Short mmCIF file of C-alpha atoms in Angstrom, two decimals:
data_model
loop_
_atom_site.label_atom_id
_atom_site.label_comp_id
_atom_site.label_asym_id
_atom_site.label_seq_id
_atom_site.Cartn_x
_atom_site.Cartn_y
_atom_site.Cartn_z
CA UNK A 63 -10.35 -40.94 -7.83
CA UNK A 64 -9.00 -37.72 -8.72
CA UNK A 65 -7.15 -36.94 -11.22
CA UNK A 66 -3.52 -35.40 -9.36
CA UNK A 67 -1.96 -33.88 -12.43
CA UNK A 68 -5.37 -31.60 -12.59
CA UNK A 69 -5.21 -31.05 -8.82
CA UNK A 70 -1.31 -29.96 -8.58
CA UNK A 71 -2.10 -27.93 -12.29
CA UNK A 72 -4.87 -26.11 -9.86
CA UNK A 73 -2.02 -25.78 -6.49
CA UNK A 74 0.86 -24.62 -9.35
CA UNK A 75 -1.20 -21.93 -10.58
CA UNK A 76 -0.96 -18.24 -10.38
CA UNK A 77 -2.59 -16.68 -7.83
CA UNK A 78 -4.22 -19.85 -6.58
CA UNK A 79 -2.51 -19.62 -2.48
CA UNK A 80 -4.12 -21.82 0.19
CA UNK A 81 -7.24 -20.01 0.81
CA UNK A 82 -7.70 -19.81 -2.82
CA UNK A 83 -7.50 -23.79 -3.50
CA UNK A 84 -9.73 -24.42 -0.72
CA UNK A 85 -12.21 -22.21 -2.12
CA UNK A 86 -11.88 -23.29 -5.71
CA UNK A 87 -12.29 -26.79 -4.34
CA UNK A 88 -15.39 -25.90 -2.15
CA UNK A 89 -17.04 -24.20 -5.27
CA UNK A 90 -16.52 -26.38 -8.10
CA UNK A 91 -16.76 -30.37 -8.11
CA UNK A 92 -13.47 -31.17 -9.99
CA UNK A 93 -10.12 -29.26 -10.34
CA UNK A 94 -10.55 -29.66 -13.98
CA UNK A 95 -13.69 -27.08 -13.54
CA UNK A 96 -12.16 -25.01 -11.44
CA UNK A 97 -8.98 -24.64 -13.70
CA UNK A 98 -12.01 -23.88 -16.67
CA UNK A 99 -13.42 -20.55 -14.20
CA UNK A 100 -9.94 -19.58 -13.29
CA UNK A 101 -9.67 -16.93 -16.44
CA UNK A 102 -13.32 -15.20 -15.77
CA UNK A 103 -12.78 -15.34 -11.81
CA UNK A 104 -9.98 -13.47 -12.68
CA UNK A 105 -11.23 -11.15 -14.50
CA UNK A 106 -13.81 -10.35 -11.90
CA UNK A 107 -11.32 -9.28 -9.90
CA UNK A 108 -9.61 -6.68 -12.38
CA UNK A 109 -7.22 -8.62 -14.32
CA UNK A 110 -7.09 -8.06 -18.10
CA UNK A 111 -4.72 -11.09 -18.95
CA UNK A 112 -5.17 -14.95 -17.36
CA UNK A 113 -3.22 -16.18 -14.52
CA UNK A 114 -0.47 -18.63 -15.88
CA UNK A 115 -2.21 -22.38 -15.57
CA UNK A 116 0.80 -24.88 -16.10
CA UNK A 117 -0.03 -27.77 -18.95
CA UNK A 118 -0.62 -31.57 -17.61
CA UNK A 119 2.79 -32.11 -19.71
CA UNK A 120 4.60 -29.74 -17.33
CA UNK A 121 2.93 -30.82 -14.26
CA UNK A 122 3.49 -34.60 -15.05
CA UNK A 123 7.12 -34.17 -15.27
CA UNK A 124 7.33 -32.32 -11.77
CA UNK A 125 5.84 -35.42 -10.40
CA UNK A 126 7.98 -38.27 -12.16
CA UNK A 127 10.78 -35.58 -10.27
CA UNK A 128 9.13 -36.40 -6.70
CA UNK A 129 9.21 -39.90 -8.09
CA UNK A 130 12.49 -40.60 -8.93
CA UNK A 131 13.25 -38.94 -5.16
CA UNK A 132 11.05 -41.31 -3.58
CA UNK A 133 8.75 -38.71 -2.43
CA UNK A 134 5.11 -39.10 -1.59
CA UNK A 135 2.69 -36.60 -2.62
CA UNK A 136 0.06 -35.53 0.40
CA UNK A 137 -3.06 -33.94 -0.86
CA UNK A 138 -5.14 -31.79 1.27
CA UNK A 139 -8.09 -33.52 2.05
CA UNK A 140 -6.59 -37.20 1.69
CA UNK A 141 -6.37 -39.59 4.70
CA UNK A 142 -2.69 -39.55 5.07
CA UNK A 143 -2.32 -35.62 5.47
CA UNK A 144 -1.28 -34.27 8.46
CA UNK A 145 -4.95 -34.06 10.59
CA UNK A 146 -3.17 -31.24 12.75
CA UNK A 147 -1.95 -29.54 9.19
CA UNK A 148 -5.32 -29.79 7.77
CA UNK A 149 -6.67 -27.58 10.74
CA UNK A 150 -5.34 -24.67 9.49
CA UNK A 151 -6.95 -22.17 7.86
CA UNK A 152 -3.90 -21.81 5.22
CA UNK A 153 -2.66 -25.61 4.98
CA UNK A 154 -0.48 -26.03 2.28
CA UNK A 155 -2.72 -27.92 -0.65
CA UNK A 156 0.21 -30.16 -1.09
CA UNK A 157 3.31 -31.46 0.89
CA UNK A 158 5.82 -33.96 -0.71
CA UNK A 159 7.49 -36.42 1.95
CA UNK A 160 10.81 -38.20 2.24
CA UNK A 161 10.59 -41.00 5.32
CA UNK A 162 7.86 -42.31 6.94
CA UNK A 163 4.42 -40.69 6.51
CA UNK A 164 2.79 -42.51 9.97
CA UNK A 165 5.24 -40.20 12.17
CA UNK A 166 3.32 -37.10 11.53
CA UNK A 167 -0.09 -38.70 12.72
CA UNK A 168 1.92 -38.74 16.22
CA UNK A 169 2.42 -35.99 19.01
CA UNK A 170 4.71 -33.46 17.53
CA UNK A 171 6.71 -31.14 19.56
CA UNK A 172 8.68 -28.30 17.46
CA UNK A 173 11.61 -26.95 18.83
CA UNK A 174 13.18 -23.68 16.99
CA UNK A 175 15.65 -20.90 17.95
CA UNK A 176 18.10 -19.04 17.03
CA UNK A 177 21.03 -20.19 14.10
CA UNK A 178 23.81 -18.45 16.34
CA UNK A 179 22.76 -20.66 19.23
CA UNK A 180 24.98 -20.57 22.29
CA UNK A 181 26.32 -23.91 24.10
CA UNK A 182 23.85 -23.82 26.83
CA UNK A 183 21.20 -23.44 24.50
CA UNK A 184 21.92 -26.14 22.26
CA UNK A 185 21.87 -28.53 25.69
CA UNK A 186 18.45 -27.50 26.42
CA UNK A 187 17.59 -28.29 22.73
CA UNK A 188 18.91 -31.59 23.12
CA UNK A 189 17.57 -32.09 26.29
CA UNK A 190 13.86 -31.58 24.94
CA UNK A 191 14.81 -33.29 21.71
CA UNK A 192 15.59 -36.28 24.09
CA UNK A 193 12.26 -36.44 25.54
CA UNK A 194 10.64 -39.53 23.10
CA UNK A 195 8.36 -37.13 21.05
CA UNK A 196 8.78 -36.62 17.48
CA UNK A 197 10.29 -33.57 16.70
CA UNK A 198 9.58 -30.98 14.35
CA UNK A 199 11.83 -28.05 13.03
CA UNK A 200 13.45 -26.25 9.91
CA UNK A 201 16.67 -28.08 9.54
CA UNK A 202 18.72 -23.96 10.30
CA UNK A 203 21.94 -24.18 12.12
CA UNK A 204 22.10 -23.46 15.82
CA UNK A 205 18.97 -24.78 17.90
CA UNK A 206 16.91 -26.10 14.87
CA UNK A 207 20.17 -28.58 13.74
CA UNK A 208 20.88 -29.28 17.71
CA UNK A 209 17.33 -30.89 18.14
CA UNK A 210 17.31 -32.83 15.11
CA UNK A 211 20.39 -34.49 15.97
CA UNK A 212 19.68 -35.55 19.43
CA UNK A 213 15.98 -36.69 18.46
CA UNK A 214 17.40 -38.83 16.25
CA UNK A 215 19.74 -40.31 18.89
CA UNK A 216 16.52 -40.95 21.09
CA UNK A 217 13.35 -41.07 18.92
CA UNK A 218 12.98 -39.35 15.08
CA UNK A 219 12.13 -36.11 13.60
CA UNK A 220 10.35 -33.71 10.87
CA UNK A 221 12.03 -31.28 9.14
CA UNK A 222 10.31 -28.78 6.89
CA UNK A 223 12.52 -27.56 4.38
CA UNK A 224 12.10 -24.07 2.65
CA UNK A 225 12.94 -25.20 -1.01
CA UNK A 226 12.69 -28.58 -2.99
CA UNK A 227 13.02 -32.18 -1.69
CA UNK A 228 16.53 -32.23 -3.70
CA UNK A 229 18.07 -28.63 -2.80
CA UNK A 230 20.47 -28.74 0.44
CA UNK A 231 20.46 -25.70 2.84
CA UNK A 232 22.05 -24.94 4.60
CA UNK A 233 24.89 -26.81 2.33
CA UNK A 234 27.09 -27.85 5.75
CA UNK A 235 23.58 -30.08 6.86
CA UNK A 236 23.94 -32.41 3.84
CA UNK A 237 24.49 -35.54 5.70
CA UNK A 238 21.68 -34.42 7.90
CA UNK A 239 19.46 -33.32 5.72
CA UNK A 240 19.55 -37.02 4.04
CA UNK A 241 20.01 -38.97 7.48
CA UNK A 242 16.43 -37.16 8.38
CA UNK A 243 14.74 -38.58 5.56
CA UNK A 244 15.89 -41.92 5.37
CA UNK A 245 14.88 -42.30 9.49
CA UNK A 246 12.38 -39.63 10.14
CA UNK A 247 10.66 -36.73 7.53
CA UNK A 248 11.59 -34.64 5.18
CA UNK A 249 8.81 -32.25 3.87
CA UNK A 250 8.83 -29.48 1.44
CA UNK A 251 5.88 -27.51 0.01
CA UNK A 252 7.79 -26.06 -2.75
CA UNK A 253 8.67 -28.33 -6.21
CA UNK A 254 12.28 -29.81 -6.92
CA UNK A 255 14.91 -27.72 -7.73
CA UNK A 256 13.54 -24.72 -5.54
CA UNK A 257 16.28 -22.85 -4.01
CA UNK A 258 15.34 -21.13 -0.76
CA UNK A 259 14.48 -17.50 -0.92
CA UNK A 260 13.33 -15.73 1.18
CA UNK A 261 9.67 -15.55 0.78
CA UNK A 262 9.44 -19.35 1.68
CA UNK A 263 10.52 -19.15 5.11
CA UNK A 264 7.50 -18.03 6.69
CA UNK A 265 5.74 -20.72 4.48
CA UNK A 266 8.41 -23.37 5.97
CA UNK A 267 7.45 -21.41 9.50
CA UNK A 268 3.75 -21.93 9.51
CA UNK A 269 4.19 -25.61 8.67
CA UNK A 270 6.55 -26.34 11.40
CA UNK A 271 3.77 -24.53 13.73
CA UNK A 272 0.89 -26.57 12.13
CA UNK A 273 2.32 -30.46 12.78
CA UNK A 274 2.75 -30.19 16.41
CA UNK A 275 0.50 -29.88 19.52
CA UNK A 276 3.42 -27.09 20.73
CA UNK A 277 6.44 -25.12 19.95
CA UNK A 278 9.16 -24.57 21.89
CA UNK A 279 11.23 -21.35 21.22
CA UNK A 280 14.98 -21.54 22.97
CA UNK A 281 17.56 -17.95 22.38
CA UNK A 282 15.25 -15.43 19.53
CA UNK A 283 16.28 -12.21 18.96
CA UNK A 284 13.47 -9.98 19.04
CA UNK A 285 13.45 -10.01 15.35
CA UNK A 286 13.82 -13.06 15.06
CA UNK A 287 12.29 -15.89 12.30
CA UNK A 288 11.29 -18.08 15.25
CA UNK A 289 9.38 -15.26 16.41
CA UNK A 290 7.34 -15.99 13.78
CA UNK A 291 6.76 -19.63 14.31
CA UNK A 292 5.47 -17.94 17.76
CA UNK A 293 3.14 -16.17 16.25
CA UNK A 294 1.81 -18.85 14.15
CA UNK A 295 1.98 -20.98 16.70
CA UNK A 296 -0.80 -18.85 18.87
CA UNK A 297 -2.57 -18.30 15.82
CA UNK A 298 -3.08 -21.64 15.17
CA UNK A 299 -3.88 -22.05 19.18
CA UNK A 300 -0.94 -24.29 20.02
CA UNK A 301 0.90 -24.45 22.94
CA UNK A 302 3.76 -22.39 23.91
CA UNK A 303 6.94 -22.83 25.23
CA UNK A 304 9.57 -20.04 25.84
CA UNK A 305 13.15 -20.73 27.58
CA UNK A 306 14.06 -17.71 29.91
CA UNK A 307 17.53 -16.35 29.49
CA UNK A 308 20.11 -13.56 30.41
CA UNK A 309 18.92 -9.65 29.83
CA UNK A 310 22.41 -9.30 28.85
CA UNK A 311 22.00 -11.74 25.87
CA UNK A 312 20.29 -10.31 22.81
CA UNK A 313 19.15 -13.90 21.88
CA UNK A 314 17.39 -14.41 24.87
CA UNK A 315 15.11 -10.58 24.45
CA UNK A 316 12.50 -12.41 22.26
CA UNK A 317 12.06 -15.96 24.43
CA UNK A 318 11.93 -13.42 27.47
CA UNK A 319 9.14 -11.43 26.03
CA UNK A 320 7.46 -14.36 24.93
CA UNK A 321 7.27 -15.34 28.65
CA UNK A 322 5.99 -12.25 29.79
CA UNK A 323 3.29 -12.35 27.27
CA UNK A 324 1.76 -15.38 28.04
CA UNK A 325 4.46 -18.31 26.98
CA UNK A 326 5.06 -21.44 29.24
CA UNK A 327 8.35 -20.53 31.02
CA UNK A 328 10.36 -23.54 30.31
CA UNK A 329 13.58 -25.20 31.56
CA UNK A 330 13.70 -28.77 31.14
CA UNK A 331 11.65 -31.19 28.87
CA UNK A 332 9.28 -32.34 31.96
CA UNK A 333 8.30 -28.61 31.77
CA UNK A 334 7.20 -29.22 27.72
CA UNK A 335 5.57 -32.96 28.86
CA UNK A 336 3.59 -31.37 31.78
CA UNK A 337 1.68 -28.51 29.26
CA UNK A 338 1.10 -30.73 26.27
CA UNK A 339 -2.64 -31.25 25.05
CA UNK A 340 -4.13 -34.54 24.91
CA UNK A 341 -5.84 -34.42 22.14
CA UNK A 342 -6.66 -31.88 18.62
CA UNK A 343 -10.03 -30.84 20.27
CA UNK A 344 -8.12 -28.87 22.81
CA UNK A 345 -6.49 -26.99 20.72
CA UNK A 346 -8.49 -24.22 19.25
CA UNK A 347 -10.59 -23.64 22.61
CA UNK A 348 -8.92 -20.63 23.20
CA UNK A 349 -7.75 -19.87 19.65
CA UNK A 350 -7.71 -16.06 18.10
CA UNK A 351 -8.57 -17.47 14.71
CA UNK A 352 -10.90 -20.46 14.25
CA UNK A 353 -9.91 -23.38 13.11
CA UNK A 354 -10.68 -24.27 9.17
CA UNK A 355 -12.55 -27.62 8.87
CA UNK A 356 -10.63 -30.45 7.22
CA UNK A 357 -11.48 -30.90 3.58
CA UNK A 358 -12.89 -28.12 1.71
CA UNK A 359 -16.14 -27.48 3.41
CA UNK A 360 -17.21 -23.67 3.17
CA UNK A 361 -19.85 -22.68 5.78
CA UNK A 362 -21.69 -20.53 3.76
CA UNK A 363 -22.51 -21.62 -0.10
CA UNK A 364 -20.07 -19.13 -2.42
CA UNK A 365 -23.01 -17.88 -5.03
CA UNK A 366 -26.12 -17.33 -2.30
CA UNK A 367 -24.96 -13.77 -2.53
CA UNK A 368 -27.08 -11.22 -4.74
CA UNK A 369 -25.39 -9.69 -7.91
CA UNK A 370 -25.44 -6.33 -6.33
CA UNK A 371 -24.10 -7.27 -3.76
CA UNK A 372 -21.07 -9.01 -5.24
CA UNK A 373 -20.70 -5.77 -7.39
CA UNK A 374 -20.67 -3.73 -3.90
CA UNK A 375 -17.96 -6.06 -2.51
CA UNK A 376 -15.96 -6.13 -5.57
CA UNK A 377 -15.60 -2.20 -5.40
CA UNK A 378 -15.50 -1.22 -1.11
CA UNK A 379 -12.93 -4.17 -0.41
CA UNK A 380 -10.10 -3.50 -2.17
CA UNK A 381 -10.78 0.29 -0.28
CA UNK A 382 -10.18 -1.39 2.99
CA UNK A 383 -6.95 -2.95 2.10
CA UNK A 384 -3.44 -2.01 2.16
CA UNK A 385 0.15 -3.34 1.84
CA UNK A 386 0.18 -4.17 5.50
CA UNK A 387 -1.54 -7.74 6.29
CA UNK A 388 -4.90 -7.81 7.93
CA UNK A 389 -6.14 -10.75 9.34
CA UNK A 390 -9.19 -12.25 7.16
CA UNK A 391 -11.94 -12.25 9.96
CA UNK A 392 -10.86 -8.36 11.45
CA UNK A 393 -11.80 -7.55 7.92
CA UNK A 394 -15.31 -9.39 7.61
CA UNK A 395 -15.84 -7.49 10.98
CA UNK A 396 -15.43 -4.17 8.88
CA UNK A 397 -16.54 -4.81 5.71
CA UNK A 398 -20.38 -5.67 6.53
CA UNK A 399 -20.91 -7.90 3.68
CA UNK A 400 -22.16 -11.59 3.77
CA UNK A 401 -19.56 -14.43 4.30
CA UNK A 402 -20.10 -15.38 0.60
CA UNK A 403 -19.65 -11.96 -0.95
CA UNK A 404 -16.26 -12.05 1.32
CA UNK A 405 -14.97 -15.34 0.00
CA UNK A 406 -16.05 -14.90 -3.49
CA UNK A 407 -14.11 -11.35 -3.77
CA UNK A 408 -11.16 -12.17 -1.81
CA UNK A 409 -10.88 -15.62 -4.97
CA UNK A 410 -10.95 -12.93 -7.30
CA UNK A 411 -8.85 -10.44 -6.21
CA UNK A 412 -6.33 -13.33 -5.15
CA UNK A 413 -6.15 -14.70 -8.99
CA UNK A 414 -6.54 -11.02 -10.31
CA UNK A 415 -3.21 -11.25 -8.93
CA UNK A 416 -4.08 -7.77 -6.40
CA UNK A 417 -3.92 -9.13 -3.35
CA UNK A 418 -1.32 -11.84 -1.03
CA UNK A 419 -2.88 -14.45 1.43
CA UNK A 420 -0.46 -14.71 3.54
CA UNK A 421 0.58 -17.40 6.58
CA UNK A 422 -1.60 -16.90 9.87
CA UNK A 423 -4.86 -16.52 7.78
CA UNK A 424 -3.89 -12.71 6.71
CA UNK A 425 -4.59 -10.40 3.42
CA UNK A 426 -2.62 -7.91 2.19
CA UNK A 427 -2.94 -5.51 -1.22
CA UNK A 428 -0.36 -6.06 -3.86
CA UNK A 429 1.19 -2.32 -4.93
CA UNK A 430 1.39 -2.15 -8.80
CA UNK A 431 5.08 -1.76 -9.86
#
């Protein structure tokens, strides 16, 4: 069995996102080796000084924290993760859950919208909340609090939390927040004691996105956050669902948009039921990004690649990135090098600390300060 203080030591390191564990994981039998390569890797990549590697000591405190919550620790790659979750091409390495860990292996429908919901909105909230599904959403005010509440008059519910397990937010959802875990699921990717910042929305976003087989958007602005639950939502080649409102209502510009892009229009929870997929495999037929295999398969092996050609890749990628996310296969289209040469630069730069993988299976180039 392995060893989880070495494994969350790997996840808890700098540099080391979800395309970087997987990789890591995929290249090097144990954690324990990969945590060894870390410094060189690295360095390959430009960085004079090592990434920050927590000690065991550290890392064995953090989980006698989840412990004394009652949390359970999910490891990518371990039976009881999320199979959905696991698709994804940036699955968090680790998710610590309060409540019962068999409700995520069922059909998940998310429901998210806007935190200065109106009445009507909240009723259609409900009303899909009410439909028998588990549902999954982020535990805001407005919509996101209005389905939790009626799913678990009806059914249960997920909510993914942006900081730790033991943090409140907002603080008026504390009787909520603990009424979720003790009859549905709490997640969080983030350790205890994280307060949410802003950075770990979209995080909270794409994990909402990845449990269920659709998401249902009801009153986004067209800057909204559950705009970008949308977006993961097609990324990930889920289902979507868009409730149509007034042109006079600013919350209804980005569900209305949604619908004329593509989105199921959608006014009741029959509408939701009707749409659904069956089954995973249907999924990613249609899907803009492939899905990532389960586990920490790589198709191609990371060293078949020649040295020159490594030392090519190492200087003409960082040239093709900027501060403004690309998605990770538009780039192999333009960069002309081998999948392995790809995936072995991208680790490096990634722990070099010069680059960001981003939610949605995106890179983009860290600015020096």
């Amino acid at each position: 069995m392995i060893d989880r203080v070495a494994l969350l030591r790997l996840i808890r390191t700098e540099g080391v996102g979800p395309q970087t564990y997987r990789r890591l994981r995929a290249r090097f039998d144990t954690p324990e080796e990969a945590l060894a390569a870390i410094p060189a890797l690295a360095r390959a990549g430009g960085r004079a000084k090592a990434p920050f590697v927590p000690n065991a000591g550290d890392v064995r405190r953090e989980i006698d924290r989840f412990d004394t919550l009652g949390a359970t620790l999910l490891f990518l790659g371990e039976p009881d993760y999320p199979k959905l979750l696991a698709l994804l091409p940036d699955a968090p390495p680790m998710i610590a859950v309060l409540g019962d860990v068999a409700i995520l292996h069922k059909p998940i429908v998310a429901v998210v919208g806007a935190r200065n919901a109106s009445v009507n909105g909240c009723r259609v909230a409900a009303d899909i909340a009410a439909s028998g599904r588990p549902i999954a959403s982020g535990l805001a005010r407005g919509i996101d609090a209005a389905a939790h509440v009626a799913a678990l008059r009806t059914g249960t519910t997920i909510a993914a939390i942006p900081g730790g397990l033991d943090v409140v937010y907002p603080p008026e959802h504390k009787a909520l927040q603990a009424e979720i875990a003790e009859r549905g699921v709490l997640i969080a990717e983030a350790p205890p004691g994280t307060a949410p910042m802003a950075r770990h929305f979209p995080k909270r976003n794409r994990i909402i996105a990845g449990l269920a087989l659709g998401v249902v958007v009801i009153e986004a602005a067209l800057r909204s956050g559950s705009l970008i639950t949308a977006r993961y939502a097609l990324d990930y080649g889920r289902e979507l669902f868009a409730v149509p409102g007034s042109p006079l209502d600013a919350r209804a510009r980005g569900t209305n948009d949604l619908i004329r892009q593509g989105a199921h229009l959608t006014e009741s929870a029959g509408d939701v039921l009707m749409n659904l997929p069956d089954r995973p495999g249907a999924l990613f037929a249609d899907a803009r990004i492939a899905p990532a295999p389960p586990g920490f398969a790589e198709p191609v092996a990371l060293l078949e690649s020649g040295a020159s050609e490594l030392d090519r890749a190492r200087r003409d990628i960082p040239r093709l990135l900027s501060a403004s996310p690309v998605p990770v296969d538009e780039l192999a289209l333009h960069c002309q090098f081998s999948p392995s040469a790809l995936v072995a630069v991208l680790m490096e730069l990634e722990l070099a600390g010069r680059i960001e993988t981003l939610p949605g299976n995106k890179i983009g180039l860290l600015l020096a300060p």
